[in-house]
Structure formats: structure tokens, C-alpha cells
Coordinates of C-alpha atoms and ligand atoms in Angstrom, one line a residue:
X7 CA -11.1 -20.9 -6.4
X8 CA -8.6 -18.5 -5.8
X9 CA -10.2 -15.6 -5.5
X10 CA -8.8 -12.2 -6.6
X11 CA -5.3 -11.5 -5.1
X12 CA -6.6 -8.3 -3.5
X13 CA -3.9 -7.9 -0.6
X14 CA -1.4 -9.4 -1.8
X15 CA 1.9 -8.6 -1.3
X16 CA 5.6 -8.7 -1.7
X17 CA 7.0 -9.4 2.1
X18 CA 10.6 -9.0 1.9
X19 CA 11.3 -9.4 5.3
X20 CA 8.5 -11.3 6.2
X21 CA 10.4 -14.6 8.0
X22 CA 11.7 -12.7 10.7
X23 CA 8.9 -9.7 10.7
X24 CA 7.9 -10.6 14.3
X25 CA 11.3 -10.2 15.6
X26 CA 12.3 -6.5 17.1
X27 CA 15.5 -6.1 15.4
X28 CA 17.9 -7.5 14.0
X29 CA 20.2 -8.8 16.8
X30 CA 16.9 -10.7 17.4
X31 CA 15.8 -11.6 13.9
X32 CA 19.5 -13.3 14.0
X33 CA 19.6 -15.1 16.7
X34 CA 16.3 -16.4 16.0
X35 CA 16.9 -17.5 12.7
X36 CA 20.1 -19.3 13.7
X37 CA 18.5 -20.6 17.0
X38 CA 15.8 -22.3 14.4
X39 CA 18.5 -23.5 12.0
X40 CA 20.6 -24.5 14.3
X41 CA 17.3 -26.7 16.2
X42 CA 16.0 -28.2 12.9
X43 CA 19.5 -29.4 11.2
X44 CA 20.7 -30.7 14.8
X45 CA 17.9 -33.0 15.0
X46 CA 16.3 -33.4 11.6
X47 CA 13.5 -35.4 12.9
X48 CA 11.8 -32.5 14.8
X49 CA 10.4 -31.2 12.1
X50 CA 8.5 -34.2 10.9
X51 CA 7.3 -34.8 14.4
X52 CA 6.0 -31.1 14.3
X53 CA 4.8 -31.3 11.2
X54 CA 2.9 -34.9 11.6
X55 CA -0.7 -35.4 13.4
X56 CA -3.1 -36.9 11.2
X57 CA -5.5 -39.6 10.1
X58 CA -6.1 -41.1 5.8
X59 CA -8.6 -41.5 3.1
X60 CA -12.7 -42.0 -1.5
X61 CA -15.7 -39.4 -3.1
X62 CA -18.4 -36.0 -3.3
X63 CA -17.3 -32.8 -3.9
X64 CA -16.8 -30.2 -0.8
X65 CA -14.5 -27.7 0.4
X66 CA -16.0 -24.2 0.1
X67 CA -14.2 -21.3 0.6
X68 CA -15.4 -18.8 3.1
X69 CA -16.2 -15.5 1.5
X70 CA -17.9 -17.1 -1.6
X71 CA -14.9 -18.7 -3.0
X72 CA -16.4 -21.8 -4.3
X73 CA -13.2 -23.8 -3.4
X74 CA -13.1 -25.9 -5.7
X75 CA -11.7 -24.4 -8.3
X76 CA -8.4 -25.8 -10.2
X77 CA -8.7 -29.4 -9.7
X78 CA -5.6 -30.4 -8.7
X79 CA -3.6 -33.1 -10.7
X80 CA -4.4 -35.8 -8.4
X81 CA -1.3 -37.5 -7.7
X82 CA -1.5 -39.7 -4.7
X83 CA 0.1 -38.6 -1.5
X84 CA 2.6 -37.4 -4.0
X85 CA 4.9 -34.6 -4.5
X86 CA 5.3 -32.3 -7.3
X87 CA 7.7 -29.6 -8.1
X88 CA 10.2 -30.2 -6.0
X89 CA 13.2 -32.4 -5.5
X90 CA 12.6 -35.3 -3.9
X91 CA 13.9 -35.4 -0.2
X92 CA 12.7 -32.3 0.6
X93 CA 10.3 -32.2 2.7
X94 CA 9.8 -30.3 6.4
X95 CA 11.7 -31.8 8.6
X96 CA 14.5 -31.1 6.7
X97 CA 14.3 -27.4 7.7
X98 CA 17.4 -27.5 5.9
X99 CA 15.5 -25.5 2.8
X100 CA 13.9 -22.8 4.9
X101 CA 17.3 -22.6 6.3
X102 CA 19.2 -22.2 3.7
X103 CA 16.7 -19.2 2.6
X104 CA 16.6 -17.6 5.8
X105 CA 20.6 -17.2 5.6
X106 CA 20.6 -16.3 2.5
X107 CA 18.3 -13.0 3.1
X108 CA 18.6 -9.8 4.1
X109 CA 16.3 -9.3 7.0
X110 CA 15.4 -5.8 7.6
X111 CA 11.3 -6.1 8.1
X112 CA 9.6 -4.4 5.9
X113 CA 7.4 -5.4 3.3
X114 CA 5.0 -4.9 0.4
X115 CA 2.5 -5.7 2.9
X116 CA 2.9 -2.7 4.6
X117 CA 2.5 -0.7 1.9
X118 CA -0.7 -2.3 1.5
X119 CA -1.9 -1.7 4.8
X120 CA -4.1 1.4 4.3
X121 CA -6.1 -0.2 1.4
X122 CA -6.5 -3.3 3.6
X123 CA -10.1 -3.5 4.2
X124 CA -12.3 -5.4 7.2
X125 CA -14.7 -7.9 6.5
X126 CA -16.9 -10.0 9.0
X127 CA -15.8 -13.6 8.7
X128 CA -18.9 -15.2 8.1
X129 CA -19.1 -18.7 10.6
X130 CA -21.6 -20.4 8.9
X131 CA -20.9 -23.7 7.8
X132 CA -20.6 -24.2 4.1
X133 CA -22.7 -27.5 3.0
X134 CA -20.6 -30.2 1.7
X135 CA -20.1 -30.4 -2.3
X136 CA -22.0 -33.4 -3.5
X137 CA -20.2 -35.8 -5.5
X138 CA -17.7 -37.2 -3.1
X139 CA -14.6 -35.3 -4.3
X140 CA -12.8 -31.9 -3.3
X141 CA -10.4 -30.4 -5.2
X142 CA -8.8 -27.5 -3.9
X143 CA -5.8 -24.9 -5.2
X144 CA -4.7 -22.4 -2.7
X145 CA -1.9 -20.8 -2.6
X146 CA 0.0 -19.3 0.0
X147 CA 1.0 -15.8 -0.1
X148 CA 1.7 -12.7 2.0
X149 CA -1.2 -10.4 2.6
X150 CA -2.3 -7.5 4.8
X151 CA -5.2 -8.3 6.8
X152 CA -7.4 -5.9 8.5
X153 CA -8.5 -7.7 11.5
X154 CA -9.8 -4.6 13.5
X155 CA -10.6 -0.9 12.5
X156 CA -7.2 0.0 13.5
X157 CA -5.7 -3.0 13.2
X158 CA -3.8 -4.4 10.4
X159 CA -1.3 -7.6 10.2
X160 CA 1.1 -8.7 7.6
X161 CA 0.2 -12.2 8.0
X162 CA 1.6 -15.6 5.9
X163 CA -1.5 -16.9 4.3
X164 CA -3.5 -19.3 2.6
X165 CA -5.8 -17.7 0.5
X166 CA -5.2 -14.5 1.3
X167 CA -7.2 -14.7 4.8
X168 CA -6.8 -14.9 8.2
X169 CA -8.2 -17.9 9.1
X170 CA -8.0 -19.9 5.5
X171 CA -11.0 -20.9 3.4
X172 CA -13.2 -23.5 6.1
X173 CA -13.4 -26.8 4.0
X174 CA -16.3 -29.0 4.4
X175 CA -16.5 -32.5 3.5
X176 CA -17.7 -36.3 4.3
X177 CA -16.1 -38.9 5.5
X178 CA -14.9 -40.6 2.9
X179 CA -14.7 -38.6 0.0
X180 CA -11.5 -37.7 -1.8
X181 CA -9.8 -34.7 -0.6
X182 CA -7.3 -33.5 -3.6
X183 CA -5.6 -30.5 -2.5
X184 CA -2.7 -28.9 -4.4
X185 CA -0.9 -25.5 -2.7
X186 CA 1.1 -23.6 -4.8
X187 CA 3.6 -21.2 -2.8
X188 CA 3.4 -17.5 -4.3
X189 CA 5.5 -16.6 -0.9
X190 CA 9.1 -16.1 -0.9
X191 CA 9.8 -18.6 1.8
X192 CA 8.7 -22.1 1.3
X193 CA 5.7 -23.1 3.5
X194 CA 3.7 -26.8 3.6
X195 CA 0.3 -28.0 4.8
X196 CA -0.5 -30.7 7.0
X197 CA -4.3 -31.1 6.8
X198 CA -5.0 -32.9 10.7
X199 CA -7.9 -35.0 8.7
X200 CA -5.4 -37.1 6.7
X201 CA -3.3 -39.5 7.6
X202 CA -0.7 -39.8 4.6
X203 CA 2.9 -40.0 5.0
X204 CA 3.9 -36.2 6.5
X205 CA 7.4 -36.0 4.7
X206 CA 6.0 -36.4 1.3
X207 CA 2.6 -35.0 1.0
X208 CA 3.3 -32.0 4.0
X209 CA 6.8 -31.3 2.8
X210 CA 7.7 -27.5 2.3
X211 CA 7.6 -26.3 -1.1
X212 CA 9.8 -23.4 -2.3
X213 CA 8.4 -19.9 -4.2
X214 CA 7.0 -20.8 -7.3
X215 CA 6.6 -24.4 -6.6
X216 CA 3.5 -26.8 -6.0
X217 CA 3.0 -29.8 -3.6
X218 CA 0.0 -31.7 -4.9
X219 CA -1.8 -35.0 -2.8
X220 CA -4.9 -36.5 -1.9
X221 CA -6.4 -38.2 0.9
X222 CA -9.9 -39.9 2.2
X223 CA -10.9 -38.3 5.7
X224 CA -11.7 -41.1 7.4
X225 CA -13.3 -39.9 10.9
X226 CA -15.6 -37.3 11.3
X227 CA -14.7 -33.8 13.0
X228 CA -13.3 -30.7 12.7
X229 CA -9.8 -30.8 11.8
X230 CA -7.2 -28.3 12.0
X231 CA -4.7 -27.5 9.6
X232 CA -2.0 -25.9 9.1
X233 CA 1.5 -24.8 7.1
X234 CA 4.1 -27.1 8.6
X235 CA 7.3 -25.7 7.6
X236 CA 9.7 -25.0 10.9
X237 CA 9.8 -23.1 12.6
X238 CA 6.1 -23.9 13.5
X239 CA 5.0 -22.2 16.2
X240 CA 6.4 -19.1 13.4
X241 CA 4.2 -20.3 10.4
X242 CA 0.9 -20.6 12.4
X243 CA 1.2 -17.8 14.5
X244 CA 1.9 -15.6 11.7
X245 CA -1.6 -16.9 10.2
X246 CA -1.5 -20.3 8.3
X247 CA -3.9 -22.5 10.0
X248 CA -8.0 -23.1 9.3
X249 CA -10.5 -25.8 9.5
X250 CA -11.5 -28.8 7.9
X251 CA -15.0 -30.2 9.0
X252 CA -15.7 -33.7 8.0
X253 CA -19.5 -34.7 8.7
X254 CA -20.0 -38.1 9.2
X255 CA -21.5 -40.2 6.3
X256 CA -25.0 -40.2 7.8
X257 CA -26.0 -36.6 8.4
X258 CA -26.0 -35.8 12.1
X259 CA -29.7 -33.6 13.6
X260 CA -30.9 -30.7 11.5
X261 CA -28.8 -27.7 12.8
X262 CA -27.6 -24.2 12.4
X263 CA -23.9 -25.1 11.9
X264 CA -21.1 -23.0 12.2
X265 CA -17.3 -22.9 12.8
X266 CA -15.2 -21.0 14.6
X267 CA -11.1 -21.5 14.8
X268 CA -9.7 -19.8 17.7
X269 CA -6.1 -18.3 17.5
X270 CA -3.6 -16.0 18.9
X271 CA -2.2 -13.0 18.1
X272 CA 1.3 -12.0 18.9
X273 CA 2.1 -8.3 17.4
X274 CA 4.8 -5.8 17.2
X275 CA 4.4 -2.5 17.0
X276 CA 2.6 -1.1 14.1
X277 CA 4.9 0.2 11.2
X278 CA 3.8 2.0 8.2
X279 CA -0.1 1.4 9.3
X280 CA 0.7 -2.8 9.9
X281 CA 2.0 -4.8 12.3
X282 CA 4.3 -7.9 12.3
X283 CA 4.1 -10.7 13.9
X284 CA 6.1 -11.2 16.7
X285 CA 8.1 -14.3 17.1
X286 CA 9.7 -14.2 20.6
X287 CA 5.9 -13.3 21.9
X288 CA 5.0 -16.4 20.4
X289 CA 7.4 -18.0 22.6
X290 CA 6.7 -16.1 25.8
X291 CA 3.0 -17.3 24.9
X292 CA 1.6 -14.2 25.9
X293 CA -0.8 -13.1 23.4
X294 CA -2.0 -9.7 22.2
X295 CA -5.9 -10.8 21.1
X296 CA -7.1 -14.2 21.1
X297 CA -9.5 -14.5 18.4
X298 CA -12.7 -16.3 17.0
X299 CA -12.2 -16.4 13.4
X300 CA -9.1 -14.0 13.1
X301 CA -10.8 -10.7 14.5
X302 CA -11.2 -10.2 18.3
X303 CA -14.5 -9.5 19.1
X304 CA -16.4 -10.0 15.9
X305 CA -19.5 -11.6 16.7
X306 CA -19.9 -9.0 19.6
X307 CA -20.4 -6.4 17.1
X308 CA -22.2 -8.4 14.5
X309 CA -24.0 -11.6 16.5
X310 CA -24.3 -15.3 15.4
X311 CA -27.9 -15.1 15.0
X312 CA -30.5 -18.0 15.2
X313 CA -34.6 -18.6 16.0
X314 CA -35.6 -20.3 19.1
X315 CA -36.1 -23.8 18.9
X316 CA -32.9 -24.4 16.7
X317 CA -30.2 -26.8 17.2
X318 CA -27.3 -25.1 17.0
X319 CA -24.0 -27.3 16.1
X320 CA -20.6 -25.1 17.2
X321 CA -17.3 -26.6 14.8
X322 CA -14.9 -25.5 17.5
X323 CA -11.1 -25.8 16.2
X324 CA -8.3 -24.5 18.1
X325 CA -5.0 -23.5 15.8
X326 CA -3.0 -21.8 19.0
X327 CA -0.5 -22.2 17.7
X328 CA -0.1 -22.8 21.8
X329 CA -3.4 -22.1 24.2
X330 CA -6.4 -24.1 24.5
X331 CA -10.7 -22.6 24.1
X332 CA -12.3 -23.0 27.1
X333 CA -15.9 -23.3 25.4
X334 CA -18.7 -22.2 27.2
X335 CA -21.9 -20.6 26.3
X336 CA -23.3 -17.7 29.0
X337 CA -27.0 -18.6 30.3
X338 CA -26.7 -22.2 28.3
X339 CA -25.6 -25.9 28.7
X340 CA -24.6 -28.3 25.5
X341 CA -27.0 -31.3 25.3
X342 CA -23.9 -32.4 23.9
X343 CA -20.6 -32.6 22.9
X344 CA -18.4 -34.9 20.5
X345 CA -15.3 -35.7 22.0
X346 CA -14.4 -37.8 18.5
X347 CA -15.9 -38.4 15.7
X348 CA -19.7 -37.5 15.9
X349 CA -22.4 -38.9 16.1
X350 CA -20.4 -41.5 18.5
X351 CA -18.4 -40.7 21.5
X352 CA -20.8 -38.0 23.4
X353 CA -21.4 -36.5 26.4
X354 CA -24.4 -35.0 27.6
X355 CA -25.3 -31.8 30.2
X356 CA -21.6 -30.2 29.5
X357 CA -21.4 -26.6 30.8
X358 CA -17.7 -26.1 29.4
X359 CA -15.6 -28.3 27.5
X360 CA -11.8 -27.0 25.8
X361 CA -10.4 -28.1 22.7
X362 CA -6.6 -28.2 23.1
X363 CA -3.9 -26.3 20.5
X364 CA -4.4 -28.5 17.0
X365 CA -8.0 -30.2 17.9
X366 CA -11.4 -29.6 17.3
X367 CA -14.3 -30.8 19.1
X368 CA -18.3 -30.5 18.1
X369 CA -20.7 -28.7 20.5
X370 CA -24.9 -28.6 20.3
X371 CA -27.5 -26.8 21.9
X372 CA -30.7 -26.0 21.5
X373 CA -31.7 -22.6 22.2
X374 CA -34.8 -22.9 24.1
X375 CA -36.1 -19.1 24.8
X376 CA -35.2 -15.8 23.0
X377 CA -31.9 -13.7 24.2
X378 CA -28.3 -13.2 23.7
X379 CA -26.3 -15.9 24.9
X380 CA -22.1 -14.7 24.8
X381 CA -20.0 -17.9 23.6
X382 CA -16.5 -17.6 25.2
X383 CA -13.6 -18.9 26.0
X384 CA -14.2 -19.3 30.0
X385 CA -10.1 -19.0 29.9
X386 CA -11.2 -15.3 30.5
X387 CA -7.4 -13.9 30.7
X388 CA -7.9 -15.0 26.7
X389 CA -11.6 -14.3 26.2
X390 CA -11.0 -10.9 27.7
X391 CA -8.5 -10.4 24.7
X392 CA -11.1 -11.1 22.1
X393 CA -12.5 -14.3 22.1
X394 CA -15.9 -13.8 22.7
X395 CA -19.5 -13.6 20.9
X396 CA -22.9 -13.4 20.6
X397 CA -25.4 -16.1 20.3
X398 CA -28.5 -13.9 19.7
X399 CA -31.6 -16.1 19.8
X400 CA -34.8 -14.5 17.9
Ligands
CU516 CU1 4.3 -21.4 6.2

């Protein structure tokens, strides 16, 4: 399932690329050294947020990667290729790497930034496998992603992408994920539809290493996730995050279905063609684009499209890493929204409803009469900066 490591890149400086210099990139690091081995429990509690799982096969890729691909060794909630002990909130790994570096920014990924090409992220949801098992192998890895014609990041991924491969499976069936970490600073995930135990299973794993576990979704949703490793707010807002939907055994209304995972963007200024992310932004919270699917303003130039009459089911996950989606469709109301797990817990006649940083919530509609429709975040300091779309109805 991993597809072709088009973008990828060596990122030499890549843990502290969103800093401005190094002064910065310093006193960050050893601020975030300094916070995770004074209190070694943070990072667990950052890292933690999920729910548990047994079988049919799901998890596709966007892009046409089939996900399922390597089936991972399927050792339960389990850990593999590392020593035992570590896991995120002992920061104490990530650390020890950071130190050890030299941090000047600058990066294979820049030197990739020219051939970085755009591509529409399609938000169509992928039907579930059948067979009640997913097997998943990603791996993280640096890559230059072209998120705008004259925009290109040097982002931590999964995948290669900005957001990672959408997964899409039942409640119930056997989620076996392996990641393998191409980068060279470890990273984690923490899929938000398991509940396992955090410090085994979402433990940071370093270059060349894998962490392999398995887990039964047991509510339906959409579910962030994310790499876990501290400093956090650093890993997802430098691109790690995605969505897991979980449909409910029983299927819910026939519907156009598709997800959308909003995040921010906080940039420094372009070098060589690409721009870092930028970690003290991250803290002022004060994005540069706030995005539907990692490109600001996509689905203004290229509109969801659907025929009158349809349901339409909106997957709505919000990664931040910090501000909430103010969800709200211009000109229509939701019949309904899922507050948990659908098809229970509903609410009917909503105009806007938000999913905060690391949920997901399930809206429908059905579009009555022919027009476009923008979707947006009514937080319109944020949909201003890109997260916004078209609903065309035909
Ligand atoms: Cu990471």
C-alpha cells in the first residue's frame, strides 16, 4: 500500500524547520526537553485519547493506494522494534536526537520542492474493505507537498501526504496497523478510534524501526489520528494527522459520503522554493491557511459535486492541532448531525455545529434544488484563510 515514494526526502533539519533561527530552534528544543523529561507523564497524557477493539477488511488509501497492502504482523497492542520502555511520554528519545543534531533547516525536501506537484485531494469516502480486517503499513517520512500553485511545504508525513491515507472501516473489525519510520526523528501514532494502552501501542519509534498493533473500533465515527511523539502540537502541525471513519455495523441512509479533515497551517518563509513549518506560530495559534483536506481553497476551484435529491453525509474531522470547524453549509440546514456514534445520538434542523481540535462529528443533508451551496468554517477569520468549498448540486 505504500505507494511510490515520489517526494520523498532527506530532512536534515526537519525537527526544528519551523523555527527562524537558531537562537530559536534552541531554545525550543530545550524548552521541549526540558517540559517532557520534567514531567514524564505529559507526553502520555498528550499522546492518549482513544477508545478499543474483531473483522472485514477496510482502510483505503486516498489517491488509489489500496491501503491494505503489507499486512502487518499482527501482534496485539504490541511493540516491535524497539526497546521496551520506550514509548512517547518518555520524550526522552526524541530528546536525546534533537541534541544530538545539528539544526541548521535545510533539507532534501527543499531540493525537492520544484518537482513537487499538486493534486486535488479527492473527499470521497472510500467504501469499507469487506472481510472485517485492515491491515495497514505506512510509513512516515519527510516529503514536499504542493499544497497551492505557489505553495510548497516540507511537511512530516504519513504516507507521503498531507492529510494521510483516510481509512475506512466497521465497527468491529480488526484494525492491524504497522508504521515503519523512514524519518530521521522518531514519530508514533495514536489512532483516536482505539482504545489500547497509549505507551505501548503509540510509543515513538526511532528511524528505521517499526511499531506494529491492533485494535477493534468499537464506536462509530470519524476519528482523528495522529503521530504522538512530543512535542505535539510540532508533529501535527507539521502534517501527521488524518481520518479514520468507522461506519456503524448496520449501514446508515444511502449517501454521497465524504470526508474532509480541517487543519492549520503555520509557515516560514519560503526557502529554496518550500516552506517550513513554523513552530513558535504554532504556539502563537495564529495560522497562515486553514485548510479542508491540506490545500486552502480546493473545492472552490474544483466543487464537491452531487444530483439533487442526494443525501449527502459530511465525515468532518478536525486535526488543529489547536482551532475548532465551525461547520456550516451556505443556503442549507443538516437534517442532522451525530454528535457520537451514528446512527444514535442526533440532532435535527442544525444550521452550524463545530467539531473541536482532535474530534470528528457526522453531518447530512439533502440537497433539495440545484445550486452551489459553499461549506465553511462560519469561524470566518479561519474560513477566510482557506477553509471553504463548494457543494455544487446538479
Ligand atoms: Cu511525528
Amino acid at each position: 500500500m505504500t505507494e511510490p515514494i515520489e517526494r520523498e526526502n532527506r530532512h536534515e533539519g526537519g525537527v526544528i524547520a519551523g523555527t527562524n533561527d537558531t537562537t530559536d530552534r534552541r531554545t525550543f528544543i530545550s524548552r521541549a526537553s526540558a517540559l517532557t523529561l520534567a514531567i514524564p507523564g505529559i507526553g502520555a497524557a498528550l499522546v492518549g485519547c482513544s477508545p478499543n477493539g474483531s473483522g472485514d477488511d477496510s482502510a483505503r488509501a486516498r489517491k488509489g493506494d489500496s491501503s491494505a497492502a503489507h499486512p502487518a504482523a499482527a501482534t496485539p497492542a504490541a511493540t516491535q522494534g524497539a526497546p521496551v520502555g520506550t514509548h512517547n511520554s518518555d520524550s526522552r528519545l526524541d530528546s536525546a536526537v534533537l541534541h544530538d543534531r545539528d539544526h541548521r533547516a535545510t533539507t532534501g525536501a527543499t531540493a525537492n520542492a520544484q518537482s513537487a506537484t499538486f493534486h486535488r485531494i479527492d473527499p470521497t469516502l472510500p467504501p469499507p474493505v469487506a472481510g472485517g480486517r485492515v491491515q495497514l503499513h505506512w510509513h512516515a517520512r519527510e516529503a514536499a507537498v504542493r499544497i497551492g500553485p505557489d505553495t510548497v511545504v516540507n511537511a512530516w508525513t504519513f504516507e507521503g501526504d498531507v492529510p494521510g491515507p483516510v481509512v475506512h472501516c466497521r465497527v468491529g473489525d480488526t484494525v492491524e496497523f504497522t508504521l515503519t519510520n523512514d524519518a530521521d526523528i522518531p514519530h508514533s501514532m495514536d489512532f483516536h478510534a482505539a482504545q489500547i494502552d497509549p505507551k505501548t501501542a503509540f510509543r515513538s519509534v526511532p528511524k528505521g524501526q517499526s511499531v506494529t498493533f491492533t485494535f477493534k473500533p468499537k464506536f462509530a465515527g470519524a476519528f482523528m489520528y495522529h503521530c504522538g511523539t512530543a512535542p505535539v502540537l510540532m508533529h501535527i502541525g507539521s502534517g501527521m494527522y488524518g481520518a479514520i471513519i468507522v461506519s456503524p455495523r448496520e449501514p446508515l441512509a444511502v449517501a454521497k459520503e465524504f470526508v474532509l479533515v480541517q487543519s492549520e497551517f503555520y509557515l516560514a518563509d519560503a526557502v529554496n522554493g518550500a516552506r517550513a513549518f513554523d513552530y513558535q506560530k504554532m504556539l502563537s495559534t495564529m495560522p497562515d491557511l486553514v485548510t479542508f483536506n491540506g490545500r486552502p481553497d480546493q473545492y472552490v476551484h474544483e466543487p464537491i459535486r452531487v444530483k439533487a435529491g442526494d443525501r449527502v453525509r459530511f465525515w468532518i474531522v478536525d486535526a488543529g492541532p489547536t482551532h475548532p470547524c465551525h461547520f456550516h453549509v451556505v443556503g442549507e440546514q443538516f437534517d442532522t448531525v451525530y454528535l457520537g456514534a451514528p446512527p444514535g445520538n442526533s440532532i435535527r434542523g442544525v444550521q452550524t455545529w463545530s467539531v473541536p481540535a482532535g474530534g470528528g462529528c457526522c453531518y447530512e443533508l439533502v440537497c433539495d434544488i440545484p445550486g452551489e451551496f459553499p461549506f465553511v468554517n462560519h469561524g470566518f477569520g479561519h474560513g477566510q484563510k482557506g477553509s471553504i468549498g463548494i457543494l455544487r448540486v446538479e
